[in-house]
Amino acid sequence: MLIPRALQLFKSNKSYYFIGSIMQYHDIIYEKKGPNSNIALITLNRPKALNSLCDSLIVELMDACKSIDKDPNIGAIVLTGSTKAFAAGADIKEMNQKSFTDCTKERFIERWDIITDIRKPIIAAVNGFALGGGCELAMMCDIIYAGENAKFGQPEIKLGTTPGAGGSQRLVRSVGKSVAMEMVLSGEPINAQQAKEIGLVSKIFPVDKLVEETLKLAQKIAGFSPLIVAMAKEAVNAAYELSLKEGMRFERKGFYATFATSDRKEGMQAFLDKREPRFTNS
């Protein structure tokens, strides 16, 4: 459970409500990294349960991400787990007693999608198991880097259920129908190399170097204009929802909009002056 710092956490009808926003976390670890403390590193912290995604962990993760999104000093987020498991799935013990009515009334899993509403880029650093909800959580992130021991899968079929947090939707958009259908209907996982070959992950690193390399990418992204980074992220995500013609129109409008920013002027002038730009997020 969450431990409040001079605040209170209430639970009503199995939903969590906060008074205030400053929380101490139990199921995640939140650290600031980088020379300017401008990278948020969130580590899932249920090692005995292979970081299975219980309700309290998701509440903590949502709270941390919303807080980070409001922090002007943070330029990017890295989300990781342990070397053994990013997240082995949703917490089966929590789910086992739920009924159709419970899931419907609680809008179970629906709130996980808040991760996709975060404007700052989120990079998943996946070591070990990323199964079921763990694979879905990784796919909610903007970029996935994998350790050599990573395994991705949607094994819900083996439990007599189906994916519920995007496994049948985001997976198709990432890897295509045939591979997604095979993974969902067989329940069998794929390894890091297979995940890279089908485009689910961008790069693979040794297990002990994964977080370090992911932080390097986060630091590079955080060095650009946060305003322009958010606009670029929005444009790429729009490609999932729009036709090509509509997407191109959306992209052009965003491109034109950058010409109203100080950072576009600074970036181009710095290029012409052969110097590093000094972005001001404006």
mmCIF file of C-alpha atoms in Angstrom:
data_model
loop_
_atom_site.group_PDB
_atom_site.id
_atom_site.type_symbol
_atom_site.label_atom_id
_atom_site.label_comp_id
_atom_site.label_asym_id
_atom_site.label_seq_id
_atom_site.Cartn_x
_atom_site.Cartn_y
_atom_site.Cartn_z
ATOM 1 C CA MET A 1 0.000 0.000 0.000
ATOM 2 C CA LEU A 2 1.003 3.608 -0.410
ATOM 3 C CA ILE A 3 2.467 5.407 2.599
ATOM 4 C CA PRO A 4 1.285 9.016 2.741
ATOM 5 C CA ARG A 5 3.662 11.802 3.709
ATOM 6 C CA ALA A 6 1.511 14.181 5.788
ATOM 7 C CA LEU A 7 -1.319 13.355 3.406
ATOM 8 C CA GLN A 8 -4.055 10.777 3.191
ATOM 9 C CA LEU A 9 -4.898 7.972 0.792
ATOM 10 C CA PHE A 10 -8.500 6.820 0.800
ATOM 11 C CA LYS A 11 -9.933 3.679 -0.742
ATOM 12 C CA SER A 12 -13.601 3.617 -1.671
ATOM 13 C CA ASN A 13 -15.300 0.978 -3.831
ATOM 14 C CA LYS A 14 -11.840 -0.381 -4.645
ATOM 15 C CA SER A 15 -10.743 2.912 -6.214
ATOM 16 C CA TYR A 16 -7.989 5.117 -4.820
ATOM 17 C CA TYR A 17 -8.310 8.822 -4.132
ATOM 18 C CA PHE A 18 -5.521 11.232 -3.195
ATOM 19 C CA ILE A 19 -5.566 14.378 -1.113
ATOM 20 C CA GLY A 20 -2.469 16.238 -2.266
ATOM 21 C CA SER A 21 0.202 14.918 -4.584
ATOM 22 C CA ILE A 22 3.334 14.313 -2.495
ATOM 23 C CA MET A 23 3.569 10.592 -1.879
ATOM 24 C CA GLN A 24 6.136 8.094 -0.727
ATOM 25 C CA TYR A 25 6.103 4.932 -2.824
ATOM 26 C CA HIS A 26 6.295 1.275 -1.906
ATOM 27 C CA ASP A 27 5.697 -0.663 -5.131
ATOM 28 C CA ILE A 28 7.840 1.615 -7.294
ATOM 29 C CA ILE A 29 11.112 3.484 -6.820
ATOM 30 C CA TYR A 30 11.305 7.006 -8.244
ATOM 31 C CA GLU A 31 14.718 8.617 -8.750
ATOM 32 C CA LYS A 32 16.049 11.616 -10.651
ATOM 33 C CA LYS A 33 19.067 10.873 -12.832
ATOM 34 C CA GLY A 34 21.438 12.733 -15.140
ATOM 35 C CA PRO A 35 23.941 15.542 -14.538
ATOM 36 C CA ASN A 36 21.065 18.003 -14.208
ATOM 37 C CA SER A 37 18.670 15.589 -12.462
ATOM 38 C CA ASN A 38 16.451 15.942 -15.519
ATOM 39 C CA ILE A 39 15.685 12.260 -16.119
ATOM 40 C CA ALA A 40 13.012 10.413 -14.139
ATOM 41 C CA LEU A 41 13.883 6.758 -13.495
ATOM 42 C CA ILE A 42 10.925 4.687 -12.286
ATOM 43 C CA THR A 43 11.677 1.128 -11.182
ATOM 44 C CA LEU A 44 8.856 -1.347 -10.576
ATOM 45 C CA ASN A 45 9.537 -2.733 -7.116
ATOM 46 C CA ARG A 46 7.736 -5.998 -6.376
ATOM 47 C CA PRO A 47 10.682 -8.380 -6.833
ATOM 48 C CA LYS A 48 9.118 -11.321 -4.972
ATOM 49 C CA ALA A 49 6.112 -11.163 -7.302
ATOM 50 C CA LEU A 50 8.240 -10.605 -10.429
ATOM 51 C CA ASN A 51 6.808 -7.063 -10.507
ATOM 52 C CA SER A 52 3.293 -8.293 -11.174
ATOM 53 C CA LEU A 53 1.027 -5.303 -11.678
ATOM 54 C CA CYS A 54 -1.214 -5.054 -8.643
ATOM 55 C CA ASP A 55 -3.651 -2.200 -8.163
ATOM 56 C CA SER A 56 -1.477 -0.315 -5.668
ATOM 57 C CA LEU A 57 1.518 -0.422 -8.035
ATOM 58 C CA ILE A 58 -0.562 1.014 -10.868
ATOM 59 C CA VAL A 59 -1.890 3.764 -8.583
ATOM 60 C CA GLU A 60 1.655 4.663 -7.578
ATOM 61 C CA LEU A 61 2.868 4.583 -11.168
ATOM 62 C CA MET A 62 0.045 6.849 -12.291
ATOM 63 C CA ASP A 63 0.693 9.294 -9.469
ATOM 64 C CA ALA A 64 4.429 9.423 -10.225
ATOM 65 C CA CYS A 65 3.898 9.913 -13.964
ATOM 66 C CA LYS A 66 1.344 12.685 -13.468
ATOM 67 C CA SER A 67 3.695 14.424 -11.053
ATOM 68 C CA ILE A 68 6.641 14.082 -13.448
ATOM 69 C CA ASP A 69 4.577 15.407 -16.355
ATOM 70 C CA LYS A 70 4.075 18.643 -14.418
ATOM 71 C CA ASP A 71 7.754 18.976 -13.511
ATOM 72 C CA PRO A 72 9.418 21.427 -15.953
ATOM 73 C CA ASN A 73 12.869 20.145 -14.968
ATOM 74 C CA ILE A 74 12.240 16.573 -16.171
ATOM 75 C CA GLY A 75 12.798 15.965 -19.875
ATOM 76 C CA ALA A 76 12.219 12.211 -20.197
ATOM 77 C CA ILE A 77 11.138 9.146 -18.230
ATOM 78 C CA VAL A 78 12.761 5.703 -18.073
ATOM 79 C CA LEU A 79 10.556 2.857 -16.821
ATOM 80 C CA THR A 80 12.230 -0.399 -15.809
ATOM 81 C CA GLY A 81 11.968 -3.407 -13.508
ATOM 82 C CA SER A 82 14.531 -5.878 -12.212
ATOM 83 C CA THR A 83 17.069 -7.877 -14.200
ATOM 84 C CA LYS A 84 14.745 -10.882 -13.829
ATOM 85 C CA ALA A 85 11.439 -9.252 -14.737
ATOM 86 C CA PHE A 86 10.171 -5.987 -16.138
ATOM 87 C CA ALA A 87 6.681 -7.138 -15.144
ATOM 88 C CA ALA A 88 5.470 -10.729 -15.323
ATOM 89 C CA GLY A 89 1.866 -9.652 -15.870
ATOM 90 C CA ALA A 90 -1.137 -8.424 -13.938
ATOM 91 C CA ASP A 91 -1.525 -9.751 -10.396
ATOM 92 C CA ILE A 92 -3.492 -13.002 -10.784
ATOM 93 C CA LYS A 93 -4.304 -13.187 -7.068
ATOM 94 C CA GLU A 94 -6.043 -9.815 -7.298
ATOM 95 C CA MET A 95 -7.906 -10.729 -10.465
ATOM 96 C CA ASN A 96 -8.968 -14.263 -9.566
ATOM 97 C CA GLN A 97 -12.027 -13.317 -7.508
ATOM 98 C CA LYS A 98 -13.286 -10.551 -9.786
ATOM 99 C CA SER A 99 -16.568 -10.934 -11.624
ATOM 100 C CA PHE A 100 -17.812 -9.378 -14.848
ATOM 101 C CA THR A 101 -19.779 -6.927 -12.712
ATOM 102 C CA ASP A 102 -16.672 -6.019 -10.680
ATOM 103 C CA CYS A 103 -14.608 -5.376 -13.802
ATOM 104 C CA THR A 104 -17.338 -3.262 -15.372
ATOM 105 C CA LYS A 105 -18.130 -1.177 -12.303
ATOM 106 C CA GLU A 106 -14.455 -0.618 -11.426
ATOM 107 C CA ARG A 107 -13.499 0.017 -15.065
ATOM 108 C CA PHE A 108 -10.732 -2.455 -14.311
ATOM 109 C CA ILE A 109 -7.438 -1.846 -16.164
ATOM 110 C CA GLU A 110 -8.969 1.101 -18.049
ATOM 111 C CA ARG A 111 -7.009 3.641 -16.005
ATOM 112 C CA TRP A 112 -3.699 2.066 -17.080
ATOM 113 C CA ASP A 113 -4.066 4.075 -20.279
ATOM 114 C CA ILE A 114 -3.137 7.241 -18.426
ATOM 115 C CA ILE A 115 0.461 6.301 -19.240
ATOM 116 C CA THR A 116 -0.271 7.100 -22.876
ATOM 117 C CA ASP A 117 -1.513 10.580 -21.935
ATOM 118 C CA ILE A 118 1.830 11.643 -20.464
ATOM 119 C CA ARG A 119 3.374 14.292 -22.720
ATOM 120 C CA LYS A 120 6.986 13.582 -21.777
ATOM 121 C CA PRO A 121 8.617 10.680 -23.659
ATOM 122 C CA ILE A 122 8.666 7.382 -21.768
ATOM 123 C CA ILE A 123 11.296 4.747 -22.581
ATOM 124 C CA ALA A 124 10.823 1.185 -21.325
ATOM 125 C CA ALA A 125 14.010 -0.677 -20.350
ATOM 126 C CA VAL A 126 12.923 -4.316 -20.376
ATOM 127 C CA ASN A 127 14.961 -7.078 -18.781
ATOM 128 C CA GLY A 128 13.505 -10.527 -18.205
ATOM 129 C CA PHE A 129 9.803 -11.178 -18.373
ATOM 130 C CA ALA A 130 7.391 -8.699 -19.967
ATOM 131 C CA LEU A 131 4.309 -10.867 -20.132
ATOM 132 C CA GLY A 132 0.615 -10.063 -20.327
ATOM 133 C CA GLY A 133 0.122 -6.729 -18.593
ATOM 134 C CA GLY A 134 3.891 -6.295 -18.500
ATOM 135 C CA CYS A 135 4.114 -6.506 -22.288
ATOM 136 C CA GLU A 136 1.135 -4.175 -22.562
ATOM 137 C CA LEU A 137 2.719 -1.676 -20.184
ATOM 138 C CA ALA A 138 5.933 -1.709 -22.221
ATOM 139 C CA MET A 139 3.921 -1.075 -25.387
ATOM 140 C CA MET A 140 2.266 1.947 -23.767
ATOM 141 C CA CYS A 141 5.724 3.516 -23.594
ATOM 142 C CA ASP A 142 7.114 5.457 -26.553
ATOM 143 C CA ILE A 143 10.319 3.463 -27.069
ATOM 144 C CA ILE A 144 11.328 -0.009 -25.890
ATOM 145 C CA TYR A 145 14.932 -1.037 -25.266
ATOM 146 C CA ALA A 146 15.489 -4.667 -24.283
ATOM 147 C CA GLY A 147 18.084 -6.633 -22.391
ATOM 148 C CA GLU A 148 19.412 -9.801 -23.966
ATOM 149 C CA ASN A 149 17.315 -11.919 -21.587
ATOM 150 C CA ALA A 150 14.003 -10.182 -22.316
ATOM 151 C CA LYS A 151 10.895 -12.213 -23.120
ATOM 152 C CA PHE A 152 7.696 -10.635 -24.430
ATOM 153 C CA GLY A 153 4.366 -12.393 -24.568
ATOM 154 C CA GLN A 154 0.590 -12.326 -24.183
ATOM 155 C CA PRO A 155 -0.140 -15.582 -22.331
ATOM 156 C CA GLU A 156 -3.705 -14.699 -21.253
ATOM 157 C CA ILE A 157 -5.134 -17.480 -23.443
ATOM 158 C CA LYS A 158 -3.519 -20.006 -21.091
ATOM 159 C CA LEU A 159 -5.514 -18.521 -18.202
ATOM 160 C CA GLY A 160 -8.821 -18.688 -20.029
ATOM 161 C CA THR A 161 -8.974 -15.000 -20.752
ATOM 162 C CA THR A 162 -7.865 -12.438 -23.338
ATOM 163 C CA PRO A 163 -5.574 -9.384 -23.282
ATOM 164 C CA GLY A 164 -7.266 -6.415 -21.638
ATOM 165 C CA ALA A 165 -4.763 -3.547 -21.633
ATOM 166 C CA GLY A 166 -3.893 -3.319 -25.313
ATOM 167 C CA GLY A 167 -2.300 -6.668 -26.103
ATOM 168 C CA SER A 168 -4.687 -7.356 -28.975
ATOM 169 C CA GLN A 169 -4.584 -3.761 -30.232
ATOM 170 C CA ARG A 170 -1.148 -2.176 -29.770
ATOM 171 C CA LEU A 171 0.594 -5.422 -30.683
ATOM 172 C CA VAL A 172 -1.136 -5.519 -34.083
ATOM 173 C CA ARG A 173 -0.122 -1.915 -34.734
ATOM 174 C CA SER A 174 3.472 -2.668 -33.743
ATOM 175 C CA VAL A 175 4.162 -6.007 -35.409
ATOM 176 C CA GLY A 176 1.270 -6.719 -37.794
ATOM 177 C CA LYS A 177 -1.700 -9.088 -37.671
ATOM 178 C CA SER A 178 -0.024 -12.454 -38.260
ATOM 179 C CA VAL A 179 2.638 -12.164 -35.550
ATOM 180 C CA ALA A 180 0.215 -10.567 -33.089
ATOM 181 C CA MET A 181 -2.373 -13.266 -33.729
ATOM 182 C CA GLU A 182 0.229 -15.985 -33.218
ATOM 183 C CA MET A 183 1.385 -14.485 -29.924
ATOM 184 C CA VAL A 184 -2.152 -13.937 -28.606
ATOM 185 C CA LEU A 185 -3.605 -17.302 -29.699
ATOM 186 C CA SER A 186 -0.594 -19.461 -28.766
ATOM 187 C CA GLY A 187 0.325 -17.605 -25.593
ATOM 188 C CA GLU A 188 3.978 -18.345 -26.344
ATOM 189 C CA PRO A 189 6.585 -15.641 -25.641
ATOM 190 C CA ILE A 190 9.256 -14.329 -27.977
ATOM 191 C CA ASN A 191 12.822 -13.459 -27.043
ATOM 192 C CA ALA A 192 14.612 -10.128 -27.369
ATOM 193 C CA GLN A 193 16.119 -10.892 -30.768
ATOM 194 C CA GLN A 194 12.750 -11.918 -32.193
ATOM 195 C CA ALA A 195 11.177 -8.785 -30.694
ATOM 196 C CA LYS A 196 13.776 -6.634 -32.429
ATOM 197 C CA GLU A 197 13.327 -8.425 -35.750
ATOM 198 C CA ILE A 198 9.575 -7.733 -35.760
ATOM 199 C CA GLY A 199 9.986 -4.129 -34.644
ATOM 200 C CA LEU A 200 8.613 -4.436 -31.117
ATOM 201 C CA VAL A 201 11.870 -3.143 -29.610
ATOM 202 C CA SER A 202 14.427 -0.679 -30.961
ATOM 203 C CA LYS A 203 17.694 -2.010 -29.555
ATOM 204 C CA ILE A 204 19.118 -4.843 -27.444
ATOM 205 C CA PHE A 205 21.830 -4.491 -24.807
ATOM 206 C CA PRO A 206 23.559 -6.730 -22.252
ATOM 207 C CA VAL A 207 21.421 -7.081 -19.130
ATOM 208 C CA ASP A 208 23.804 -5.101 -16.924
ATOM 209 C CA LYS A 209 24.101 -2.261 -19.471
ATOM 210 C CA LEU A 210 20.432 -1.852 -20.387
ATOM 211 C CA VAL A 211 19.378 0.847 -17.923
ATOM 212 C CA GLU A 212 22.611 2.774 -18.472
ATOM 213 C CA GLU A 213 22.086 2.794 -22.248
ATOM 214 C CA THR A 214 18.421 3.712 -21.868
ATOM 215 C CA LEU A 215 19.349 6.639 -19.630
ATOM 216 C CA LYS A 216 21.769 7.818 -22.328
ATOM 217 C CA LEU A 217 18.925 7.989 -24.838
ATOM 218 C CA ALA A 218 16.700 9.731 -22.289
ATOM 219 C CA GLN A 219 19.454 12.281 -21.626
ATOM 220 C CA LYS A 220 19.822 12.975 -25.335
ATOM 221 C CA ILE A 221 16.079 13.528 -25.731
ATOM 222 C CA ALA A 222 15.979 15.714 -22.609
ATOM 223 C CA GLY A 223 18.579 17.995 -24.220
ATOM 224 C CA PHE A 224 16.108 19.109 -26.882
ATOM 225 C CA SER A 225 13.234 21.552 -26.474
ATOM 226 C CA PRO A 226 10.596 19.914 -24.220
ATOM 227 C CA LEU A 227 7.918 21.785 -26.144
ATOM 228 C CA ILE A 228 9.055 20.447 -29.510
ATOM 229 C CA VAL A 229 9.643 16.939 -28.117
ATOM 230 C CA ALA A 230 6.033 16.854 -26.892
ATOM 231 C CA MET A 231 4.776 18.033 -30.285
ATOM 232 C CA ALA A 232 6.859 15.408 -32.099
ATOM 233 C CA LYS A 233 5.610 12.659 -29.782
ATOM 234 C CA GLU A 234 2.015 13.737 -30.404
ATOM 235 C CA ALA A 235 2.545 13.640 -34.166
ATOM 236 C CA VAL A 236 3.980 10.112 -34.136
ATOM 237 C CA ASN A 237 1.183 8.847 -31.881
ATOM 238 C CA ALA A 238 -1.405 10.396 -34.191
ATOM 239 C CA ALA A 239 -0.295 7.959 -36.898
ATOM 240 C CA TYR A 240 -1.987 5.155 -34.924
ATOM 241 C CA GLU A 241 -5.351 6.880 -35.046
ATOM 242 C CA LEU A 242 -5.472 8.726 -38.370
ATOM 243 C CA SER A 243 -5.458 7.849 -42.041
ATOM 244 C CA LEU A 244 -2.301 8.791 -43.948
ATOM 245 C CA LYS A 245 -3.987 11.827 -45.492
ATOM 246 C CA GLU A 246 -5.315 13.034 -42.133
ATOM 247 C CA GLY A 247 -1.995 12.241 -40.478
ATOM 248 C CA MET A 248 -0.070 14.277 -43.024
ATOM 249 C CA ARG A 249 -2.418 17.198 -42.437
ATOM 250 C CA PHE A 250 -1.889 16.873 -38.670
ATOM 251 C CA GLU A 251 1.882 16.691 -39.144
ATOM 252 C CA ARG A 252 2.000 19.811 -41.322
ATOM 253 C CA LYS A 253 -0.082 21.810 -38.847
ATOM 254 C CA GLY A 254 2.327 20.798 -36.094
ATOM 255 C CA PHE A 255 5.307 21.682 -38.253
ATOM 256 C CA TYR A 256 3.834 25.100 -39.022
ATOM 257 C CA ALA A 257 3.108 25.611 -35.315
ATOM 258 C CA THR A 258 6.795 25.227 -34.448
ATOM 259 C CA PHE A 259 7.405 28.463 -36.384
ATOM 260 C CA ALA A 260 5.536 30.287 -33.636
ATOM 261 C CA THR A 261 8.048 29.101 -31.012
ATOM 262 C CA SER A 262 11.278 30.639 -29.791
ATOM 263 C CA ASP A 263 12.923 27.214 -29.756
ATOM 264 C CA ARG A 264 12.424 26.746 -33.511
ATOM 265 C CA LYS A 265 14.103 30.098 -34.115
ATOM 266 C CA GLU A 266 16.922 29.261 -31.712
ATOM 267 C CA GLY A 267 17.466 25.777 -33.175
ATOM 268 C CA MET A 268 17.783 26.984 -36.751
ATOM 269 C CA GLN A 269 19.894 30.011 -35.841
ATOM 270 C CA ALA A 270 22.241 27.835 -33.788
ATOM 271 C CA PHE A 271 22.626 25.522 -36.775
ATOM 272 C CA LEU A 272 23.546 28.476 -39.006
ATOM 273 C CA ASP A 273 25.913 29.834 -36.337
ATOM 274 C CA LYS A 274 27.507 26.387 -35.914
ATOM 275 C CA ARG A 275 26.897 26.326 -32.162
ATOM 276 C CA GLU A 276 24.837 24.330 -29.696
ATOM 277 C CA PRO A 277 21.256 25.616 -29.322
ATOM 278 C CA ARG A 278 20.038 27.022 -26.024
ATOM 279 C CA PHE A 279 16.417 25.953 -25.834
ATOM 280 C CA THR A 280 14.057 27.720 -23.433
ATOM 281 C CA ASN A 281 10.922 25.572 -23.764
ATOM 282 C CA SER A 282 9.068 28.451 -25.355
#
